[in-house]
Coordinates of C-alpha atoms and ligand atoms in Angstrom, one line a residue:
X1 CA -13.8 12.2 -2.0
X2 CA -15.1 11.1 -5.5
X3 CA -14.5 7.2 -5.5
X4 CA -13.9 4.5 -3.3
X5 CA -11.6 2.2 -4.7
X6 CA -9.7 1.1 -1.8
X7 CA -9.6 1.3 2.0
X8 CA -6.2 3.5 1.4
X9 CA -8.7 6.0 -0.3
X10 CA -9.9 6.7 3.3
X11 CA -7.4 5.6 6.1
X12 CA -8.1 5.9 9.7
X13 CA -9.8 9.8 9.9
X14 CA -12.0 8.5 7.1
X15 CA -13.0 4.6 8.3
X16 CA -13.7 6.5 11.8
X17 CA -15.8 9.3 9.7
X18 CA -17.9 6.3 8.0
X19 CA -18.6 4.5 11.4
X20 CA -19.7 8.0 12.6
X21 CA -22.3 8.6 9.7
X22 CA -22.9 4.6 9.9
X23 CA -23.9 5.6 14.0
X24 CA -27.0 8.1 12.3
X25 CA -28.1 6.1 9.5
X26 CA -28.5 3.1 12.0
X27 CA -30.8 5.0 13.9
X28 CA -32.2 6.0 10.2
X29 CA -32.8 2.5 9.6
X30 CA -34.7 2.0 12.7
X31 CA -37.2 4.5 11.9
X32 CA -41.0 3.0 11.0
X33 CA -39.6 5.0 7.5
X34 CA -36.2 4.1 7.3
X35 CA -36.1 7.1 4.9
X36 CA -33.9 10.3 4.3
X37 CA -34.1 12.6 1.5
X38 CA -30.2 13.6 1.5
X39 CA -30.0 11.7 -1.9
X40 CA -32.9 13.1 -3.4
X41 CA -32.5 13.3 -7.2
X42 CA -29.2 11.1 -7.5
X43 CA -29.3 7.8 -9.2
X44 CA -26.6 5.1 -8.7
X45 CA -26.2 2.7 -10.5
X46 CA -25.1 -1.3 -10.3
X47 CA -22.8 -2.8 -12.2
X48 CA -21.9 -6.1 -11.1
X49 CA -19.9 -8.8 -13.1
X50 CA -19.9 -11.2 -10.7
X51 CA -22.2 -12.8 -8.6
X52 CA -23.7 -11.2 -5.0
X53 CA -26.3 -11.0 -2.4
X54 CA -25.4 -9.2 0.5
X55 CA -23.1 -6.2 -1.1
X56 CA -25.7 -6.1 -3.8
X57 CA -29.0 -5.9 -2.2
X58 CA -27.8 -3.8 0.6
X59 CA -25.9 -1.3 -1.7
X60 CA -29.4 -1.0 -3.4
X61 CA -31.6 -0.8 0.0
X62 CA -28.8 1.8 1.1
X63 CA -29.2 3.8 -2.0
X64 CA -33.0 3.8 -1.8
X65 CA -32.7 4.4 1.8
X66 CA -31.6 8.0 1.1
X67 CA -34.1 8.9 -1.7
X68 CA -31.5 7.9 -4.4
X69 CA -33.2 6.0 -7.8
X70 CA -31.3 3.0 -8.7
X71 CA -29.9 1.2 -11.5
X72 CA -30.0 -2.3 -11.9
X73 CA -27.8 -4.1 -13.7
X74 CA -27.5 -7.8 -14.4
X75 CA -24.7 -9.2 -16.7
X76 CA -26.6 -12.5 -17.5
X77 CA -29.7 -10.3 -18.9
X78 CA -27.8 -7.6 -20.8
X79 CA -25.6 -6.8 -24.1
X80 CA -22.3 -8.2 -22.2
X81 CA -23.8 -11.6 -23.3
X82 CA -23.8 -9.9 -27.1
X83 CA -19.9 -9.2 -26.1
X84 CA -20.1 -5.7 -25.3
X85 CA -17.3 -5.0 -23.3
X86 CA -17.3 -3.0 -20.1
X87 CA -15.7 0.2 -21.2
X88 CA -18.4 0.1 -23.8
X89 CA -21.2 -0.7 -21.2
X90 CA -19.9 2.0 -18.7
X91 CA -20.4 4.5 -21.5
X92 CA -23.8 3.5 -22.1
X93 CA -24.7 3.5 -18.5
X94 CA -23.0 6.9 -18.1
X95 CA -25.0 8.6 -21.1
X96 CA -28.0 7.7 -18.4
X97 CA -26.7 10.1 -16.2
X98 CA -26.0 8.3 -13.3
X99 CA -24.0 10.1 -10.3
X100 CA -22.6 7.0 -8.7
X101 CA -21.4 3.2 -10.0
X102 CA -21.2 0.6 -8.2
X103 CA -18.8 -2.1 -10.0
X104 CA -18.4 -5.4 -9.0
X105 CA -15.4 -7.8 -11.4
X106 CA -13.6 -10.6 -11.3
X107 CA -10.7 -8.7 -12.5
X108 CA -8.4 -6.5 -10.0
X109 CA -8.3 -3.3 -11.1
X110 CA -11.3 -2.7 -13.2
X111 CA -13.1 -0.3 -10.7
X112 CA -9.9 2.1 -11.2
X113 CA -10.1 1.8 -15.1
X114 CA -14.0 2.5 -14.8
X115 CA -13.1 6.1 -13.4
X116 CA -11.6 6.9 -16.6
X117 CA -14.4 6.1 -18.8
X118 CA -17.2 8.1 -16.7
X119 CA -17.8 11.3 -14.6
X120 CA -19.5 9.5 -11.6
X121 CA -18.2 9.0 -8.8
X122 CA -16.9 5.2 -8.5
X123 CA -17.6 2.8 -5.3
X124 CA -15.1 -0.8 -5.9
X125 CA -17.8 -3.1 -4.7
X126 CA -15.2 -6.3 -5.0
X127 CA -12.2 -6.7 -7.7
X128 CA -10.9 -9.7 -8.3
X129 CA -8.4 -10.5 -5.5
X130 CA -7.6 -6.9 -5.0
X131 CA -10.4 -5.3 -2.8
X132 CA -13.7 -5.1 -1.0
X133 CA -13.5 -1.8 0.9
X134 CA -16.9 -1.4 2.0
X135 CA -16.9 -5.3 3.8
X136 CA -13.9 -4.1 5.5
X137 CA -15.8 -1.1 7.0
X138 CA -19.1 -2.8 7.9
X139 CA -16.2 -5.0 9.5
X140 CA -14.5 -2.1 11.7
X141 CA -18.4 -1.3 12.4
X142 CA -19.3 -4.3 13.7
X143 CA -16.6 -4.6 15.7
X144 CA -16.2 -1.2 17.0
X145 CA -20.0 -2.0 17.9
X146 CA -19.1 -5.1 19.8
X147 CA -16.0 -4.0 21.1
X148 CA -15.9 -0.7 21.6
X149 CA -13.2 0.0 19.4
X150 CA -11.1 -1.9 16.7
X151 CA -7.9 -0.4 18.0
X152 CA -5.6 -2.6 20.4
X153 CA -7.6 -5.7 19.3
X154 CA -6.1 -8.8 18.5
X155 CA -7.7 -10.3 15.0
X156 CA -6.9 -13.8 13.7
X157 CA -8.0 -13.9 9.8
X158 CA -8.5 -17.4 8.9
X159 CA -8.1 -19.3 6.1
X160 CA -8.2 -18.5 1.9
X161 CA -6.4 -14.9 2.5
X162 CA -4.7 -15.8 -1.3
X163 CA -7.6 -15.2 -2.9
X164 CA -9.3 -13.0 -0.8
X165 CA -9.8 -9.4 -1.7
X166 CA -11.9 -9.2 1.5
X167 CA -8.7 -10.3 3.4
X168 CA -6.9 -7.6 1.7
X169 CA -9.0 -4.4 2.7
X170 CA -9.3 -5.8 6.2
X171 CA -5.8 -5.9 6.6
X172 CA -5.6 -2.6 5.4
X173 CA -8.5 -1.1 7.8
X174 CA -7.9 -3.3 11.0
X175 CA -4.5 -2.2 10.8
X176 CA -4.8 1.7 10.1
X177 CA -6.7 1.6 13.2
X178 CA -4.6 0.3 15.5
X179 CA -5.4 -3.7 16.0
X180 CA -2.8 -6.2 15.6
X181 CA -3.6 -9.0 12.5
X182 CA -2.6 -12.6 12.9
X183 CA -3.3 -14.5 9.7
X184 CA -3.5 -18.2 9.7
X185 CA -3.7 -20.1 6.8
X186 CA -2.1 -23.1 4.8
X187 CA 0.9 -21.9 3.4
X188 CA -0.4 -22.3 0.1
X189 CA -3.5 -20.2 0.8
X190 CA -1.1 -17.4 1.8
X191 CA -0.6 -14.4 -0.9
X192 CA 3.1 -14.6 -1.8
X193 CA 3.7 -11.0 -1.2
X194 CA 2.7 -11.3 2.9
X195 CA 5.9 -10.5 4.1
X196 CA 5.5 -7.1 3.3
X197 CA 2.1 -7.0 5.1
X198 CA 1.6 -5.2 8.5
X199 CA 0.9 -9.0 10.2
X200 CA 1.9 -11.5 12.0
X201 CA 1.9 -15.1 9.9
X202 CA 0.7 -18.3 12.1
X203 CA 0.3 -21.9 11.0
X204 CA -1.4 -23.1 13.8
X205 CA -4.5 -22.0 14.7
X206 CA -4.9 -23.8 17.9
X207 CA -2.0 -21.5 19.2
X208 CA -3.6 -18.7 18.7
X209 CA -7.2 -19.1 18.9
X210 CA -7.1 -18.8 22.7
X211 CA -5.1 -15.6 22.8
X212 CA -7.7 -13.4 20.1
X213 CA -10.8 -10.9 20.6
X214 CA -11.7 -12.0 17.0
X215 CA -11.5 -14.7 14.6
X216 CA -12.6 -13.9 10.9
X217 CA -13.1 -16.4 8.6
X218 CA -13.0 -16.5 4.8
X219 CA -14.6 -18.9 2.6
X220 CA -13.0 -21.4 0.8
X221 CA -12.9 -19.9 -2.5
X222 CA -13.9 -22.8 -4.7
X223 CA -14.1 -20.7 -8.0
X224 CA -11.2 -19.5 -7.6
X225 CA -9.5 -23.1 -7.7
X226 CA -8.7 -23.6 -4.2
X227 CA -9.1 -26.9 -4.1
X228 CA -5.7 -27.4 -6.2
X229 CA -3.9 -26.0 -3.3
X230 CA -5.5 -28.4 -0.8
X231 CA -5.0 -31.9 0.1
X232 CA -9.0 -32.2 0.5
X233 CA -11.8 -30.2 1.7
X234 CA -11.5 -32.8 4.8
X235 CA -8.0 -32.2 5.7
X236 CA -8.7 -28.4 5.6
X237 CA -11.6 -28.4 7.7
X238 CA -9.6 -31.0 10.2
X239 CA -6.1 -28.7 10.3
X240 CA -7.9 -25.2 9.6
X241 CA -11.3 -25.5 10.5
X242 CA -13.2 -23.4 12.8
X243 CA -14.9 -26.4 15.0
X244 CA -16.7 -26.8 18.2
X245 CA -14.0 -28.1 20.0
X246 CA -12.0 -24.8 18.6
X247 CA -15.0 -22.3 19.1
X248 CA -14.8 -23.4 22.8
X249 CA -11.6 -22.6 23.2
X250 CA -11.9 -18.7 21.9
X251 CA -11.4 -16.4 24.8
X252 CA -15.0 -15.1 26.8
X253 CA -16.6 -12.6 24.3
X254 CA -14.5 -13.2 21.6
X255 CA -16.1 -12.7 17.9
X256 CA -16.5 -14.9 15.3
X257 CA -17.1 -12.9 12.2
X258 CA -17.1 -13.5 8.5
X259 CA -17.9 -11.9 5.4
X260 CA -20.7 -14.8 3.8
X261 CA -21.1 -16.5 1.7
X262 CA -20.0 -19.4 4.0
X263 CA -19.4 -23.7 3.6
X264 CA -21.1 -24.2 6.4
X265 CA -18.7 -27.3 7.8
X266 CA -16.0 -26.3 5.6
X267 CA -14.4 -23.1 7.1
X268 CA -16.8 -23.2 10.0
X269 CA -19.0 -25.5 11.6
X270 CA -22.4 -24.8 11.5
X271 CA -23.3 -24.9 15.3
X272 CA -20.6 -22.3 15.8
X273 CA -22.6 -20.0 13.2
X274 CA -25.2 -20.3 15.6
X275 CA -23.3 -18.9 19.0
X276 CA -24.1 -15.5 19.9
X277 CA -20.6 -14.7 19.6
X278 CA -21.5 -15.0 15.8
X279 CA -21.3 -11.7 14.2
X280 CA -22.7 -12.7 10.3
X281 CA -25.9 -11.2 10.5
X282 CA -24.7 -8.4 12.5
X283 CA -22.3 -8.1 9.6
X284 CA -25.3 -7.6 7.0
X285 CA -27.4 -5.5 8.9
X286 CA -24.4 -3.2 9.6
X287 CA -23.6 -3.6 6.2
X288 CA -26.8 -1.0 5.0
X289 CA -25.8 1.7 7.7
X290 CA -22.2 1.5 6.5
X291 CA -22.9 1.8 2.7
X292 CA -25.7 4.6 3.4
X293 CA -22.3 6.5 4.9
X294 CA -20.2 5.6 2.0
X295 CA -22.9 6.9 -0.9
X296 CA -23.3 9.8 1.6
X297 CA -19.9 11.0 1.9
X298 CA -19.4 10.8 -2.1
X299 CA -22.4 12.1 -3.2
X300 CA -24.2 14.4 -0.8
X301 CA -23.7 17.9 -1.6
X302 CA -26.5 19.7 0.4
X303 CA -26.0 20.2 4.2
X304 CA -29.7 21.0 4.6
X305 CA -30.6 17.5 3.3
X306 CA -28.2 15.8 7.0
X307 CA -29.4 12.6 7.5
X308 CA -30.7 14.0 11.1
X309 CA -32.9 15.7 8.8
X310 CA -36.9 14.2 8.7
X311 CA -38.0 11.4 6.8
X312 CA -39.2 12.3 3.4
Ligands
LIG1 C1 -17.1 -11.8 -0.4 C2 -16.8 -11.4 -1.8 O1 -17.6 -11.6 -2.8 O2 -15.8 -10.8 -2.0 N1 -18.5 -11.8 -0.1 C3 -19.1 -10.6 0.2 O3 -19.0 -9.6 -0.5 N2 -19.7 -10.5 1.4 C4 -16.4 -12.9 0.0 C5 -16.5 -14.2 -0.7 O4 -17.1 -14.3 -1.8 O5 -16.0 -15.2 -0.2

């Protein structure tokens, strides 16, 4: 595999492949030098348009985690402020020499274009509405680690699926691998195109929240004007909210999961984040393991550099 644009890019042999390699780098990671060399030599390289913590810093700490060099980039300290445009900084970047890019845009679709303007290997770290593949697998992960398996499991996605590109590639992944989606949302939060999704549609989340091994939640996506599509932030949190009264009511062992950044009492009530049913910093820890196995499996050529391999 050369890219990762999209969780179709891997389907189930090769979400189960990542959690397998995620299983080794785990124990990598719990090393007193969480250090491999199977990336000795390679450089990757960020390029994120948009704004990040978690996918950022943890592609980076992956990337360094298996001897890889690394390549920041930051839009508001570059030449896209001069009005470069990105095939023109992609071709820059590439005359570096970079094996792997890391793209991050608020446009759907750019990640793709980006393969045809460089001969690295591409990883879609978020586009637009489109995609997040690599939050959907640190999402199978975590699960599979809490649960067992993902398969058979019944997952409620809640809330600002419209614009959600992380509601997109979990879909896609929970699905391929065998759990049944409900999504609940207002109906204007819902992408028009859902009937053609493998889900089930709910508007009531109090119907279904006591018949679900998961519920994952999405933030409220204010910059991508929400708010015109709800009556208030107040109403929301009232009719979609994932309160107290509601966390109490989720089966025995049931997850609550979510990708971050959250509005803590907006989607989810801040004591709930606090439950050890929680999953969110699970979700970021995992998160390292998982992109480890994603740089690994597009970039590793030599077998004798195997994660199982010694710390360099
Ligand atoms: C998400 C994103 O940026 O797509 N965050 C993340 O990567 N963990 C979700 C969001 O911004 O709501």
């Amino acid at each position: 595999m050369k890219h990762l644009l999209s969780i179709n890019d891997l389907g189930a042999d090769g979400i189960n492949e990542v959690c397998r390699l995620a299983d080794l780098f785990t124990e990598v990671s719990q090393r007193p030098i969480p250090k491999v060399p199977a990336l000795r030599g390679k450089t990757v390289a960020m390029l994120f348009y948009e704004d990040s913590t978690r996918t950022r810093l943890s592609f980076e700490v992956a990337a360094r985690r298996l001897s890889a060099d690394v390549m920041g980039f930051s839009v508001s300290s570059s030449s896209v402020n001069k009005g470069e445009s990105v095939r023109d900084t992609v071709n820059t970047i590439s005359a570096m020499g970079p094996d792997a890019l890391v793209v991050r845009h608020r446009s759907a679709g750019v990640p793709h274009q980006v393969t045809g303007w460089t001969s690295a290997g591409v990883i879609n770290a978020g586009d637009g509405w489109h995609e997040h593949p690599t939050q959907a697998l640190l999402d199978c992960y975590t699960i599979r680690d809490r649960l067992g398996s993902v398969a058979g499991r019944r997952i409620v996605i809640l809330g600002d699926i419209k614009h959600s590109r992380v509601a997109r590639s979990c879909v896609m992944a929970f699905t391929s691998l065998g759990a049944k989606v409900t999504l609940v949302a207002p109906p204007t939060l819902l992408p028009p195109a859902v009937d053609s999704w493998p889900v089930d549609v709910s508007f009531s989340l109090d119907a279904v929240l006591s018949d679900c091994d998961v519920v994952y939640g999405l933030r409220v996506q204010h910059e991508r004007q929400a708010e015109a599509l709800l009556p208030s932030l107040r109403e929301y949190t009232a009719q979609w909210g994932l309160t107290v009264d509601r966390a109490a009511r989720l089966p025995v062992g049931a997850l609550v999961m979510h990708p971050g950044p959250v509005n803590r009492g907006v989607e989810i009530a801040p004591e709930v984040l606090d439950q050890p049913n929680a999953t969110l910093n699970e979700q970021v820890r995992h998160g390292v393991a998982v992109r480890m196995a994603v740089l690994y499996l597009l970039l590793a050529a030599d077998p004798d550099l195997h994660p199982e391999g010694e710390a360099s």
